[in-house]
CSV table of C-alpha atoms in Angstrom, one decimal:
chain,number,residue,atom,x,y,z
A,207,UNK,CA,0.0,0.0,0.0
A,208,UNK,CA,1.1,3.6,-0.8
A,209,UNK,CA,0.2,6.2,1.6
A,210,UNK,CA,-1.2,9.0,-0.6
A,211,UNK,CA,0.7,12.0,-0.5
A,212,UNK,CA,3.3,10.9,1.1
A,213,UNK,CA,6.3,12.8,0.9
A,214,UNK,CA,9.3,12.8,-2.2
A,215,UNK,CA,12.7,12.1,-1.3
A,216,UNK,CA,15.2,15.0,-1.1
A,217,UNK,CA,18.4,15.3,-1.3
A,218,UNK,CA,21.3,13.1,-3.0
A,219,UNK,CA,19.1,9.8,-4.4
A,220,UNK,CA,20.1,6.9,-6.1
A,221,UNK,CA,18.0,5.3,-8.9
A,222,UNK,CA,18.5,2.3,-10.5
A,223,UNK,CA,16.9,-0.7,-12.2
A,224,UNK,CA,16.6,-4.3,-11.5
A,225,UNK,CA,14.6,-7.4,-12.2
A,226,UNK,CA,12.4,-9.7,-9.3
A,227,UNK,CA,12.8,-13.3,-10.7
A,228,UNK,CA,14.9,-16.7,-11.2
A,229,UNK,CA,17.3,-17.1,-14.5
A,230,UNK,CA,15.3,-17.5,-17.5
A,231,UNK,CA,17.5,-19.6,-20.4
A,232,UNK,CA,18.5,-18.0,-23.3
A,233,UNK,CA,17.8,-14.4,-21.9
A,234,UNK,CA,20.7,-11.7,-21.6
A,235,UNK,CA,20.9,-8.1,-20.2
A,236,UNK,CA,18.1,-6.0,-19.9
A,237,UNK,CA,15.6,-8.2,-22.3
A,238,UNK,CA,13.2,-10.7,-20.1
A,239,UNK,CA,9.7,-13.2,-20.5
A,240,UNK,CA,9.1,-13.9,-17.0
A,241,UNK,CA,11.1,-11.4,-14.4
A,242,UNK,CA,9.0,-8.0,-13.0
A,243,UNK,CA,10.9,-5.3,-14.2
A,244,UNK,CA,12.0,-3.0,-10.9
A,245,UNK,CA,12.7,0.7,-10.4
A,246,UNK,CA,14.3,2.0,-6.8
A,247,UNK,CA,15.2,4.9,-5.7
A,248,UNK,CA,17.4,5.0,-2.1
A,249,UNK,CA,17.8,8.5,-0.7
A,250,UNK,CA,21.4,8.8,1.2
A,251,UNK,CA,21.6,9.3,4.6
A,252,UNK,CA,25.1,10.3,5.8
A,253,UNK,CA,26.8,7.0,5.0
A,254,UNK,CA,24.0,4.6,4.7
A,255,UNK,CA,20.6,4.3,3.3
A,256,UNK,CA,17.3,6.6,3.8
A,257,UNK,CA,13.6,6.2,3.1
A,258,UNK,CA,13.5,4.4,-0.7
A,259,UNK,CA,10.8,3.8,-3.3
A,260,UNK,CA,9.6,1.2,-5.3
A,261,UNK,CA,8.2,0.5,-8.2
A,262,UNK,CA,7.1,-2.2,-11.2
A,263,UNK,CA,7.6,-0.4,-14.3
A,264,UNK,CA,7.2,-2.0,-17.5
A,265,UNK,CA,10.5,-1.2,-19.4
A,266,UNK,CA,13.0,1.2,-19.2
A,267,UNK,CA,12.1,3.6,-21.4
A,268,UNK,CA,13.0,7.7,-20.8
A,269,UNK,CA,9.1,7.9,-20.3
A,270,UNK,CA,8.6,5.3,-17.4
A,271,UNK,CA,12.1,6.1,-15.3
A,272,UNK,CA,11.5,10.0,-16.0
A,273,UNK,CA,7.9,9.6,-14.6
A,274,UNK,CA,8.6,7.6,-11.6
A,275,UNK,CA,11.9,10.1,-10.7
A,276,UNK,CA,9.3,12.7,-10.7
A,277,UNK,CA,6.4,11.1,-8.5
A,278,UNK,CA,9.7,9.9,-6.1
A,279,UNK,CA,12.0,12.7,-5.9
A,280,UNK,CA,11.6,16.4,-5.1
A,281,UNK,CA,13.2,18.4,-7.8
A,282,UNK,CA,16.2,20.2,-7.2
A,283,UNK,CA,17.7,16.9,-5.2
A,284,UNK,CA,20.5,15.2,-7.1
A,285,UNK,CA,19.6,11.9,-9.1
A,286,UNK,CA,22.4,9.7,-9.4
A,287,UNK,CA,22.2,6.8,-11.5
A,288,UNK,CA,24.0,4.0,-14.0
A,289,UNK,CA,25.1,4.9,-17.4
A,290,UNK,CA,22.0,4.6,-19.0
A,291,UNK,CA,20.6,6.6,-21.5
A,292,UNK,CA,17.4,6.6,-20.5
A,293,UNK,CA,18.1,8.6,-17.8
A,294,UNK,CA,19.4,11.6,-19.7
A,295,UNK,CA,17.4,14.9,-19.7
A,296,UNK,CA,16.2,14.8,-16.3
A,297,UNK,CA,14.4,17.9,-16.1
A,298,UNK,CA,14.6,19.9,-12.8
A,299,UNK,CA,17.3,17.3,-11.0
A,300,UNK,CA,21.2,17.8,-10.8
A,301,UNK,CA,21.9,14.7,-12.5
A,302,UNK,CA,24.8,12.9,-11.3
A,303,UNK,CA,25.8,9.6,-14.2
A,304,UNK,CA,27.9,7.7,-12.6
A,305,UNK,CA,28.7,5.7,-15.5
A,306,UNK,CA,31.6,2.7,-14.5
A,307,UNK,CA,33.1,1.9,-17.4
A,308,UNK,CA,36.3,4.1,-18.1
A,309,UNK,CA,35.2,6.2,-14.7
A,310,UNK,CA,33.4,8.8,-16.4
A,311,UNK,CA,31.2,11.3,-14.3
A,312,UNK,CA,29.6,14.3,-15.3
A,313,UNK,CA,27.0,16.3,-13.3
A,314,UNK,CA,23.9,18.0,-15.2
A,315,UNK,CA,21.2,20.4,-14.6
A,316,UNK,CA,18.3,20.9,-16.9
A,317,UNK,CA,16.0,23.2,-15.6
């Protein structure tokens, strides 16, 4: 159950994607038959972890992680999250990609 209007978590969040479910043969990466497809968001709280939020979301698409960053997260807080794309152009968010190949970082703002 979701308490309705609950409050957004602030601050430095982390965001990432994940799948509920045992291995399915023949399937690699993101692509799955079976599994529930996963979104969390853990806010950071000195150095361990905050209130978090959960959701099943039907693929990763800019659309569906943009949507549940937004019902999540107050704006203004900083989103960091993996390397993928879908996650560009968060509107409103510093966005912190933490992407781990190669250790590239880069911090953006869109307003």
């Amino acid at each position: 159950m979701i308490r309705p209007g609950r409050d957004r978590l602030r601050g430095t969040i982390e965001v990432d994607e994940t799948f509920w479910g045992g291995i399915e043969k023949g399937i690699r990466g993101r692509l799955t038959k079976e599994k529930a497809l996963i979104i969390i968001a853990a806010e950071q709280d000195g150095d361990g972890i905050g209130r978090i939020r959960m959701r099943r979301i039907l693929d990763v698409t800019r659309k569906s992680l943009h949507n549940f960053i937004s019902d999540a997260i107050e704006p203004g807080s900083t989103v960091q999250s993996d390397g993928l794309n879908s996650y560009l152009e968060l509107k409103g968010y510093i966005h912190d990609r933490q992407v781990e190949k190669g250790d590239i970082c880069c911090l953006e703002y869109i307003a």
